[in-house]
Every structure is written in C-alpha cells, then in structure tokens.
C-alpha cells in the first residue's frame, strides 16, 4: 500500500471514530501500518478531529518510532501502537479510545466476558484486562511498556481471534485487518461493554453460554467454513 | 398479497428497524410471509442497510427454504424465521435484533417480566427466555433448531398474546401481524427491557402488578371489548 | 380562555411532549382545562403525534366527561384527567407519560425521593406512588378510579407543591398551571428519576438532604419571597 | 481583557454549555473574571439559552457583587462564583450545572474517585464533595456560604490541580483558566461520573490505580515536563 493511500485510510478511520460517538474532544486515535514499507501512520497528538486531514496524519518508522515526514507530534500513544504492530503480525490497524463503558470496565478491572452471540460473532473469548504497570515501567517508556503488557496479556491468546484488550485503569486498545476494521471492532467492544453493565445489574450469576454456541457463532463468520454474508466475488 | 408488495413491505420494515436505533451495522433482520403463496421475504445476509432496496430482498419458499429468485444469500437466520412461520400461524412478520437491553436480558437469562401497564398494553405475560441449545442442536441445523426451541418455549403460551421471545445468550425474536407491526413490537421490547434494568436497580423485590391490572390493559387494546384508539371505519 | 386558544395550547403542549423525547409512538397525552367554561381539551386516543392539529384536539365536559364537538374519541385516560381537575383546583394542565425512568420507578413501586436541589427547585417533597387499585376498581371505571387513587395519595399532600405522582405499575401523571408547564414538569420528573437510578447505584444509603436546604430551594423559586429569575414586569 | 471581550467569551461558553447537553432548560450558568478590572461577567438568571447574547451577560463587581451595567438580575448563584474567584486566584472561568450523573454523585454524597487515566489526564485526585451547609448558613447568604464550603473543601487540596467540586445534594461547580476551559472540564466531570456509575455496578471493590499511573498521566499533560499535544509556537 502506498503511503498516500495509507494516510487516506487512517484519516478516514479517525473520522469514522469521531462519528461513532466513541470519543470526546481529542480523545482517541487510530493508526495503520504499511508492512512492506515498515511505516506506521497515526493521528497527530491533541489535534481536534475537525482539523484533521489526510495530509496531517503523521508517519513514523515501525522500527525506530522516528517521525518520517511531519512537523507535528504523533499521538503520545504511538509507542504503544508500535509494540502491537511488532508483536501482532496480522494486525493492520489499531484504535485507542476511552469509550465510556469499555473504559469503565477497564477501571473496574474486569474483562468483557463472552456472554453471548454478539460477542462471539467478533471475539473468540473474553476480552482480557492487562496487569497493572510497575512503577519503573510507568516512569520510563510508559507508552512502550503499555504496549508490552498488552502483548503479555496475549501470551496464551490469539490476537487475531480476540482483537481487543482493556488496559487496566485506562481503556481499550482494539485492532483489525485495517484501520476501518479496527474502528468497527471498537464500536462492537463498546456495545459489548454496555451489555455487560446491564446484564450484571439484572443477574450477576448468569451462567456462561455453552462453548458450542460460541464456536458456532465465531466460525459462522470466520475461517474457511464461514457462511455468513454474501460470497466474495 | 403480491410478492412485489411483500418485498416493499419487508424493505420498509427493515428501514424502520434501522431508523429505530435498535441495530448496529448490519445486525438484525426483518422478514414477512405470504401465506397463500407459501413464500417468505427476508433481508439479504450481511448487506448494509443503506444498500437495501425492495428489489434485493430475498424470497424463499416457506416449505423448503430454497431461494426463489435471487443471487443473494438470505439472512443466515432464515431457517429460524421459517420455523416460526410454520408454527405460529397468525404471525405475518418477524424481526430479529441484538438490541442492547433486550440482548442483555437474554445474556442474563432472565425473562422480561410483566411489571406494568406498558408491558401489558402489548404483551399478555412475561416475555420468556428459551432453553440453551444442546451441542448436537448447535452443530447441525443451528438456525432451524433455534426456531424449534423458540416454538418449544411457547408450548404453553400463546404466540399471538406474547409476540416476542429472548433466545438465551443471543437476543430477541419479535413478531406481529405484518413486518412493520413486528418492528413496532421490537421497539417496545427494547423499552421494556430498559425499564427492567432500571427497576431492578431501584427495587429488585418490587411486587408484581395484580392480574386484574394486566387483564385490564391487555384487553383495553386487544380483542372484542377493546376501547383504546379510534373506531375502525 | 377561549376554546380555540385552549385547543391551540393543548396541541402545542402535546407537540412539546413529543419533542421532549418522553414518549414512544402514541404513548402519552396532554390536556388543559377551561375552568370558566367547565371544559377539558385533550389529545385524541391512539392518534400519532404527526397527525395532531389544534383542530383535532377533543373537547369534553369537565362535569360529565361527554365529548362536546368531535368525532374522535378522547384519550382513554380522559376520566383520570377529569378527576384530577375536579380535585386539584389550581391545576390548569395535565400530562400522562410512560417515560422510561419515571415509569421504571412506578414499576419498582418507589417514590422519587427529594434528594437534592434539582428536585426541591420544583417539587416540595417526595413524588409519591399511589396504592394498587383493587379488583373491582380496575374492572369498572378503571380510568376514573385511577384518578381517585391519585387524589387519595394527596390526602395529606399539596398538589400545587408536588405537581406529580407515580401510578403504581403504570407511570407518571404530572400537572401544572397550564399544559406547557405540565410538560415542563414531566421533563423534570424524568430527569429526577434518572438521578434516583444512578444515585441508588452509587450509594443506596446516602443521607437525605437537610430540610432547610429543601426549603431554601423551593422558596427561592416559589411564593412571595422568591428571588430566582427576573422581576415580572 | 476588555469587558466586551469578556462578555463575548462568557456568552460563547454559555452557548457551548447548552450544546454540550449538560443542561436542561435554563439550568446551569457560566461566568468569567477580569482580574485587572475586578469584574465578573455571568449569565442572567432564568433566561432561556436561546435568548442569550453577549450584550445581556451581566457584569458585577468582584469585590461588592453589585451589578455594574444591567437591568437584568445576574444568576442567583453569583455569590458562589464570587467566593470562588476570591479564593482561587488562578481561576478564570466557572461553570455550575446540574448535569445528570455528576448531580447524582452529589446526591449520593460520594466523591468522583480518581479511578483511571481519563480522570488523571485532567484532575490530580478525587473530585471532592462539600460538607452539608448548616441551617444558619442556608437561611442567610445561602449562595455565598455555598462558595465558602467549597473553599473549605479545598483547604488541603489545590484548586488548579482539581478544578471541580460536588456540592452535597446539589451539583458540580467546575472551573478553569477561562470560561471555555471551565465548560470543557464540566463535560469531563460528567463523563467521569458516568464511568463511576458503570464501574461501581461492575465491580464496587475494584482497586485504585497505582499512584505512579496517576502522576504519569497528570504530568504528561500538565506542568513543565508535559509532552502531550503539539509544541506551543
């Protein structure tokens, strides 16, 4: 993918994030990666959404994190995004938000459990919460270490099957094949978090759905036997 | 009803569903039935709402489930709809959603109780939750079996008096005399689910309303002694 | 007030009710009274809000409840409104809604407690819940008896100071000096009900505000020593 | 700052408050201060937002509270604003709202705890609740005394680091360097209150975030080592 096309795609995903209602003010950011060029494009830091353009998206090196071609600072969360792109090879786009319900789950330090088919249609298991960062990890290279604890949380999980995480006391990082898919997933994560709040009010002891139901819904939409939607031409 | 008119009606009901705010992205689907022609018309699978038209609604045989006249796949939930049309003879339209509060009730595995007049104006009793599907029922003919457990849940209930159900760990299926009435009912179901969440927060031990109140409200609007609204001309 | 002006005012209040977001579909109704003419004007039963006009508001006799000049049925709740106008002499307009949070309080059978200044600015004390209707009261003259249990709930309360009530397992009836003030109060009632839900989540044991605070806020806005707002010219 | 510019800024901030969705009807008010001129400009009392203009903002003396140049009454909360400007020297603008979730926290009498990075990005610690006013404090000079109990609540807190407070059984007062920043903070306060409601539902025993995380986020955005956003030119 050319850099120009990547910037357009990252810009568009940032605007869709704004329209989705998941972000207040300048909160949140979306990035995308060019695996061949080893480049990451991300929203500039603290710039209001209505001042964004494809041109002011910031390009940094995936390897070094250095800004390639901009006078603007990239999002302060850039080192987190970079760690995720380095560890999760199939990930093409990443979103970070403080969306209301998902961030509340992160503050409550509870995973978004896989309690139904809406969840299993997109996430093959609970959306985990990271461990707390240690003092030294926070004080030096905080944003990079945030990326590393996310990667740690996926030691025994597959980031393609569960493309989201809650950073403890912070908020969700969500990813996908490309920046727009990542935003799509972030909207789903917020929706699932809302259902967790309501269902925990109604019946905190509700049983988990059987595994076969989760398998059915996940694999109805993913993998070689998927049969949801229209045949790709 | 001619097929063209049925397609128009199913299309319109799908658009009303989208406008109602009950659905995210491509979630949800509405169908309608032509009892004389033994035909069911339903939303195509995974197509965004703004690409829908009366023409791309998919027509299938009520008996066999075979697509009659389309290159598009019908909603993957079509076999569920078919079972409901087969068992509930007075049902003219069906909606399936993952609407936030009703789906949360389904995940909490609790019925939407008849706790007041808003409920009794439309539903003559609790909106039930289905049992869990067994492993074999999920692995083979999942969508058809989803229909069958709904029918099972109505063994001792009248589907005309309670035109809605929560499928365990999934979400609501709602029906009515025609596709638009089904959507109307789906909006009410979501509203009732919201009230259940709020009321269970305020007072989980609140007493049930007396039966005579439920009778009064249901029969004020339904049956031969109804006196709500204007005289039909 | 002339009948034409009353119809215009009741129509306008019904439209403001619709715009307030408190009503779904045809739920809810507003009425107004002409004390000199002994007339009540109210929304027709079951007619969608976008088909309302000043002309199709229905006029009934305050004394007999008979329709004066219309082919349309008045709201089925008309006999409730009439009882309130008969008992609460200072009441000029009445609204009935099933607004989400207030109706949830009615289903939870709990009053909206006076827990702060937002409440005390408009309501001088808890908004009460009626008792349940008895079987005979429901089966005969249900709507009239609903009015009578509301009046009963105000035996030791002042309807001018607390212009709202929750009918058990039903929803709020709210009133004011005129139809638009009644709608204004209905919006406040819904807002207060929302705060009760949130605050009961956060701290169900929260202490009541001191009486002097309630007095201060209520009398800052009401009565001869009021000093809120601009001097009336 | 000239008076004309201050009035324009206070007017604009009041309109942003209205657009933010934090206020119902005429609830809420924003003020700004001219430290050199010893003047405070504030919304007139009880005037609907759509009748506001830069010209009808009311100017009062910071020292005496006397109206300088208007026939309109200033907001009845003016004496509260004045006490805050007198005690909090760095404060340039103040907002008072009854916003739904923050006012519910005030009614629940619980602080908005610093449970995550969204909070620590703006507020360096819990947002406190004032003590109750005594009877004498309420009956005489109520609004001035409201200001004084707020100041009392900050005896051992820094009002620049925690620019918000919940007045017990009333609602939030929020401030900032200028009127628009104050409104910005009021929106954040409401958002944080929402997260407290949701998180307390999900897990009331959730641990506090470590102090180093709070330090990191607060000082990433504030003070001499801030590195969030773009370099100021």
mmCIF file of N, CA, C and O in Angstrom, chain D residues 100-155:
data_model
loop_
_atom_site.group_PDB
_atom_site.id
_atom_site.type_symbol
_atom_site.label_atom_id
_atom_site.label_comp_id
_atom_site.label_asym_id
_atom_site.label_seq_id
_atom_site.Cartn_x
_atom_site.Cartn_y
_atom_site.Cartn_z
ATOM 1 N N UNK D 100 -26.613 15.376 34.794
ATOM 2 C CA UNK D 100 -27.291 14.188 35.323
ATOM 3 C C UNK D 100 -26.442 13.295 36.240
ATOM 4 O O UNK D 100 -26.832 12.977 37.354
ATOM 5 N N UNK D 101 -25.297 12.876 35.759
ATOM 6 C CA UNK D 101 -24.519 11.902 36.531
ATOM 7 C C UNK D 101 -23.718 12.571 37.642
ATOM 8 O O UNK D 101 -23.589 12.026 38.742
ATOM 9 N N UNK D 102 -23.178 13.736 37.381
ATOM 10 C CA UNK D 102 -22.411 14.428 38.422
ATOM 11 C C UNK D 102 -23.339 14.862 39.546
ATOM 12 O O UNK D 102 -22.993 14.746 40.736
ATOM 13 N N UNK D 103 -24.539 15.337 39.194
ATOM 14 C CA UNK D 103 -25.501 15.716 40.235
ATOM 15 C C UNK D 103 -25.958 14.484 41.015
ATOM 16 O O UNK D 103 -26.201 14.562 42.224
ATOM 17 N N UNK D 104 -26.053 13.338 40.336
ATOM 18 C CA UNK D 104 -26.401 12.101 41.050
ATOM 19 C C UNK D 104 -25.305 11.731 42.051
ATOM 20 O O UNK D 104 -25.603 11.267 43.154
ATOM 21 N N UNK D 105 -24.045 11.927 41.682
ATOM 22 C CA UNK D 105 -22.943 11.704 42.634
ATOM 23 C C UNK D 105 -23.092 12.645 43.827
ATOM 24 O O UNK D 105 -22.885 12.250 44.981
ATOM 25 N N UNK D 106 -23.440 13.901 43.540
ATOM 26 C CA UNK D 106 -23.623 14.880 44.622
ATOM 27 C C UNK D 106 -24.766 14.453 45.538
ATOM 28 O O UNK D 106 -24.688 14.631 46.765
ATOM 29 N N UNK D 107 -25.817 13.867 44.956
ATOM 30 C CA UNK D 107 -26.935 13.388 45.771
ATOM 31 C C UNK D 107 -26.560 12.123 46.528
ATOM 32 O O UNK D 107 -27.050 11.888 47.627
ATOM 33 N N UNK D 108 -25.701 11.321 45.950
ATOM 34 C CA UNK D 108 -25.233 10.113 46.633
ATOM 35 C C UNK D 108 -24.164 10.451 47.665
ATOM 36 O O UNK D 108 -23.756 9.595 48.445
ATOM 37 N N UNK D 109 -23.712 11.692 47.659
ATOM 38 C CA UNK D 109 -22.686 12.180 48.590
ATOM 39 C C UNK D 109 -21.365 11.406 48.478
ATOM 40 O O UNK D 109 -20.715 11.106 49.491
ATOM 41 N N UNK D 110 -20.995 11.087 47.258
ATOM 42 C CA UNK D 110 -19.723 10.397 47.088
ATOM 43 C C UNK D 110 -18.845 11.176 46.115
ATOM 44 O O UNK D 110 -19.315 11.730 45.124
ATOM 45 N N UNK D 111 -17.560 11.250 46.420
ATOM 46 C CA UNK D 111 -16.633 11.919 45.510
ATOM 47 C C UNK D 111 -16.543 11.153 44.194
ATOM 48 O O UNK D 111 -16.861 9.964 44.136
ATOM 49 N N UNK D 112 -16.126 11.837 43.143
ATOM 50 C CA UNK D 112 -15.790 11.132 41.908
ATOM 51 C C UNK D 112 -14.333 10.725 42.061
ATOM 52 O O UNK D 112 -13.429 11.555 42.009
ATOM 53 N N UNK D 113 -14.142 9.452 42.311
ATOM 54 C CA UNK D 113 -12.804 8.948 42.623
ATOM 55 C C UNK D 113 -11.905 8.949 41.387
ATOM 56 O O UNK D 113 -12.371 8.747 40.270
ATOM 57 N N UNK D 114 -10.645 9.118 41.621
ATOM 58 C CA UNK D 114 -9.680 9.052 40.517
ATOM 59 C C UNK D 114 -9.374 7.585 40.251
ATOM 60 O O UNK D 114 -8.518 6.980 40.899
ATOM 61 N N UNK D 115 -10.141 6.992 39.328
ATOM 62 C CA UNK D 115 -10.027 5.548 39.096
ATOM 63 C C UNK D 115 -9.309 5.213 37.800
ATOM 64 O O UNK D 115 -9.186 4.038 37.454
ATOM 65 N N UNK D 116 -8.843 6.239 37.084
ATOM 66 C CA UNK D 116 -8.186 5.877 35.834
ATOM 67 C C UNK D 116 -7.537 7.062 35.162
ATOM 68 O O UNK D 116 -7.514 8.183 35.689
ATOM 69 N N UNK D 117 -7.029 6.786 33.972
ATOM 70 C CA UNK D 117 -6.234 7.793 33.269
ATOM 71 C C UNK D 117 -7.097 8.914 32.692
ATOM 72 O O UNK D 117 -6.622 10.042 32.562
ATOM 73 N N UNK D 118 -8.357 8.616 32.346
ATOM 74 C CA UNK D 118 -9.228 9.685 31.830
ATOM 75 C C UNK D 118 -9.368 10.773 32.893
ATOM 76 O O UNK D 118 -9.354 11.971 32.591
ATOM 77 N N UNK D 119 -9.508 10.353 34.115
ATOM 78 C CA UNK D 119 -9.598 11.271 35.248
ATOM 79 C C UNK D 119 -8.261 11.993 35.464
ATOM 80 O O UNK D 119 -8.205 13.230 35.536
ATOM 81 N N UNK D 120 -7.182 11.204 35.531
ATOM 82 C CA UNK D 120 -5.868 11.772 35.858
ATOM 83 C C UNK D 120 -5.329 12.682 34.756
ATOM 84 O O UNK D 120 -4.445 13.503 34.996
ATOM 85 N N UNK D 121 -5.879 12.556 33.547
ATOM 86 C CA UNK D 121 -5.471 13.481 32.486
ATOM 87 C C UNK D 121 -5.888 14.925 32.810
ATOM 88 O O UNK D 121 -5.301 15.873 32.287
ATOM 89 N N UNK D 122 -6.902 15.082 33.663
ATOM 90 C CA UNK D 122 -7.442 16.429 33.931
ATOM 91 C C UNK D 122 -7.498 16.801 35.393
ATOM 92 O O UNK D 122 -7.452 17.986 35.724
ATOM 93 N N UNK D 123 -7.657 15.799 36.274
ATOM 94 C CA UNK D 123 -7.869 16.064 37.697
ATOM 95 C C UNK D 123 -6.877 15.228 38.493
ATOM 96 O O UNK D 123 -6.885 14.007 38.396
ATOM 97 N N UNK D 124 -6.051 15.906 39.285
ATOM 98 C CA UNK D 124 -4.988 15.210 40.005
ATOM 99 C C UNK D 124 -5.483 14.756 41.374
ATOM 100 O O UNK D 124 -5.010 15.218 42.415
ATOM 101 N N UNK D 125 -6.470 13.857 41.361
ATOM 102 C CA UNK D 125 -7.028 13.330 42.610
ATOM 103 C C UNK D 125 -8.548 13.314 42.549
ATOM 104 O O UNK D 125 -9.149 13.767 41.577
ATOM 105 N N UNK D 126 -9.158 12.773 43.608
ATOM 106 C CA UNK D 126 -10.623 12.681 43.658
ATOM 107 C C UNK D 126 -11.275 14.063 43.586
ATOM 108 O O UNK D 126 -10.743 15.040 44.121
ATOM 109 N N UNK D 127 -12.423 14.133 42.955
ATOM 110 C CA UNK D 127 -13.229 15.362 42.961
ATOM 111 C C UNK D 127 -14.087 15.301 44.219
ATOM 112 O O UNK D 127 -14.928 14.410 44.362
ATOM 113 N N UNK D 128 -13.843 16.224 45.160
ATOM 114 C CA UNK D 128 -14.449 16.080 46.492
ATOM 115 C C UNK D 128 -15.918 16.510 46.541
ATOM 116 O O UNK D 128 -16.415 17.158 45.623
ATOM 117 N N UNK D 129 -16.587 16.112 47.614
ATOM 118 C CA UNK D 129 -17.948 16.562 47.922
ATOM 119 C C UNK D 129 -17.854 17.498 49.122
ATOM 120 O O UNK D 129 -17.145 17.201 50.087
ATOM 121 N N UNK D 130 -18.577 18.591 49.081
ATOM 122 C CA UNK D 130 -18.575 19.515 50.228
ATOM 123 C C UNK D 130 -19.317 18.901 51.403
ATOM 124 O O UNK D 130 -20.097 17.962 51.234
ATOM 125 N N UNK D 131 -19.110 19.472 52.584
ATOM 126 C CA UNK D 131 -19.982 19.120 53.715
ATOM 127 C C UNK D 131 -21.343 19.775 53.491
ATOM 128 O O UNK D 131 -21.501 20.680 52.673
ATOM 129 N N UNK D 132 -22.343 19.291 54.262
ATOM 130 C CA UNK D 132 -23.667 19.932 54.273
ATOM 131 C C UNK D 132 -23.557 21.347 54.835
ATOM 132 O O UNK D 132 -22.768 21.596 55.750
ATOM 133 N N UNK D 133 -24.358 22.244 54.327
ATOM 134 C CA UNK D 133 -24.475 23.561 54.957
ATOM 135 C C UNK D 133 -25.291 23.435 56.250
ATOM 136 O O UNK D 133 -26.215 22.619 56.330
ATOM 137 N N UNK D 134 -24.929 24.241 57.235
ATOM 138 C CA UNK D 134 -25.747 24.292 58.459
ATOM 139 C C UNK D 134 -26.993 25.135 58.215
ATOM 140 O O UNK D 134 -27.064 25.891 57.238
ATOM 141 N N UNK D 135 -27.935 25.011 59.152
ATOM 142 C CA UNK D 135 -29.214 25.725 58.992
ATOM 143 C C UNK D 135 -28.995 27.231 58.820
ATOM 144 O O UNK D 135 -29.539 27.842 57.888
ATOM 145 N N UNK D 136 -28.173 27.793 59.680
ATOM 146 C CA UNK D 136 -27.957 29.250 59.618
ATOM 147 C C UNK D 136 -27.255 29.633 58.314
ATOM 148 O O UNK D 136 -27.545 30.681 57.726
ATOM 149 N N UNK D 137 -26.355 28.783 57.870
ATOM 150 C CA UNK D 137 -25.646 29.061 56.611
ATOM 151 C C UNK D 137 -26.586 29.018 55.407
ATOM 152 O O UNK D 137 -26.340 29.666 54.388
ATOM 153 N N UNK D 138 -27.620 28.214 55.520
ATOM 154 C CA UNK D 138 -28.584 28.116 54.412
ATOM 155 C C UNK D 138 -29.564 29.285 54.439
ATOM 156 O O UNK D 138 -29.916 29.845 53.403
ATOM 157 N N UNK D 139 -29.970 29.641 55.640
ATOM 158 C CA UNK D 139 -31.043 30.648 55.726
ATOM 159 C C UNK D 139 -30.569 32.053 55.404
ATOM 160 O O UNK D 139 -31.311 32.861 54.850
ATOM 161 N N UNK D 140 -29.330 32.349 55.760
ATOM 162 C CA UNK D 140 -28.769 33.673 55.437
ATOM 163 C C UNK D 140 -27.590 33.507 54.482
ATOM 164 O O UNK D 140 -26.671 32.729 54.750
ATOM 165 N N UNK D 141 -27.596 34.289 53.414
ATOM 166 C CA UNK D 141 -26.464 34.278 52.476
ATOM 167 C C UNK D 141 -26.133 32.883 51.959
ATOM 168 O O UNK D 141 -24.972 32.471 51.913
ATOM 169 N N UNK D 142 -27.170 32.198 51.581
ATOM 170 C CA UNK D 142 -27.029 30.808 51.149
ATOM 171 C C UNK D 142 -26.003 30.646 50.023
ATOM 172 O O UNK D 142 -25.119 29.787 50.078
ATOM 173 N N UNK D 143 -26.097 31.476 48.994
ATOM 174 C CA UNK D 143 -25.239 31.286 47.831
ATOM 175 C C UNK D 143 -23.790 31.622 48.170
ATOM 176 O O UNK D 143 -22.870 30.946 47.705
ATOM 177 N N UNK D 144 -23.588 32.655 48.985
ATOM 178 C CA UNK D 144 -22.225 32.992 49.438
ATOM 179 C C UNK D 144 -21.658 31.838 50.274
ATOM 180 O O UNK D 144 -20.506 31.431 50.087
ATOM 181 N N UNK D 145 -22.471 31.301 51.164
ATOM 182 C CA UNK D 145 -21.993 30.213 52.017
ATOM 183 C C UNK D 145 -21.709 28.940 51.226
ATOM 184 O O UNK D 145 -20.825 28.164 51.595
ATOM 185 N N UNK D 146 -22.447 28.754 50.154
ATOM 186 C CA UNK D 146 -22.138 27.635 49.262
ATOM 187 C C UNK D 146 -20.716 27.796 48.734
ATOM 188 O O UNK D 146 -19.937 26.827 48.675
ATOM 189 N N UNK D 147 -20.361 29.005 48.352
ATOM 190 C CA UNK D 147 -18.982 29.272 47.926
ATOM 191 C C UNK D 147 -17.985 28.987 49.039
ATOM 192 O O UNK D 147 -16.928 28.378 48.807
ATOM 193 N N UNK D 148 -18.335 29.382 50.240
ATOM 194 C CA UNK D 148 -17.390 29.195 51.354
ATOM 195 C C UNK D 148 -17.177 27.715 51.701
ATOM 196 O O UNK D 148 -16.054 27.318 52.022
ATOM 197 N N UNK D 149 -18.218 26.897 51.627
ATOM 198 C CA UNK D 149 -17.980 25.461 51.912
ATOM 199 C C UNK D 149 -17.184 24.799 50.793
ATOM 200 O O UNK D 149 -16.489 23.803 51.028
ATOM 201 N N UNK D 150 -17.304 25.334 49.597
ATOM 202 C CA UNK D 150 -16.449 24.817 48.521
ATOM 203 C C UNK D 150 -14.990 25.140 48.842
ATOM 204 O O UNK D 150 -14.113 24.269 48.783
ATOM 205 N N UNK D 151 -14.747 26.384 49.188
ATOM 206 C CA UNK D 151 -13.375 26.797 49.536
ATOM 207 C C UNK D 151 -12.854 25.939 50.693
ATOM 208 O O UNK D 151 -11.710 25.475 50.680
ATOM 209 N N UNK D 152 -13.711 25.695 51.666
ATOM 210 C CA UNK D 152 -13.348 24.845 52.811
ATOM 211 C C UNK D 152 -12.938 23.442 52.355
ATOM 212 O O UNK D 152 -11.990 22.857 52.880
ATOM 213 N N UNK D 153 -13.643 22.915 51.380
ATOM 214 C CA UNK D 153 -13.341 21.561 50.872
ATOM 215 C C UNK D 153 -11.962 21.505 50.217
ATOM 216 O O UNK D 153 -11.385 20.420 50.056
ATOM 217 N N UNK D 154 -11.436 22.663 49.845
ATOM 218 C CA UNK D 154 -10.127 22.711 49.195
ATOM 219 C C UNK D 154 -9.015 23.142 50.145
ATOM 220 O O UNK D 154 -7.911 23.453 49.693
ATOM 221 N N UNK D 155 -9.295 23.148 51.451
ATOM 222 C CA UNK D 155 -8.284 23.544 52.435
ATOM 223 C C UNK D 155 -6.960 22.836 52.206
ATOM 224 O O UNK D 155 -5.906 23.439 52.247
#
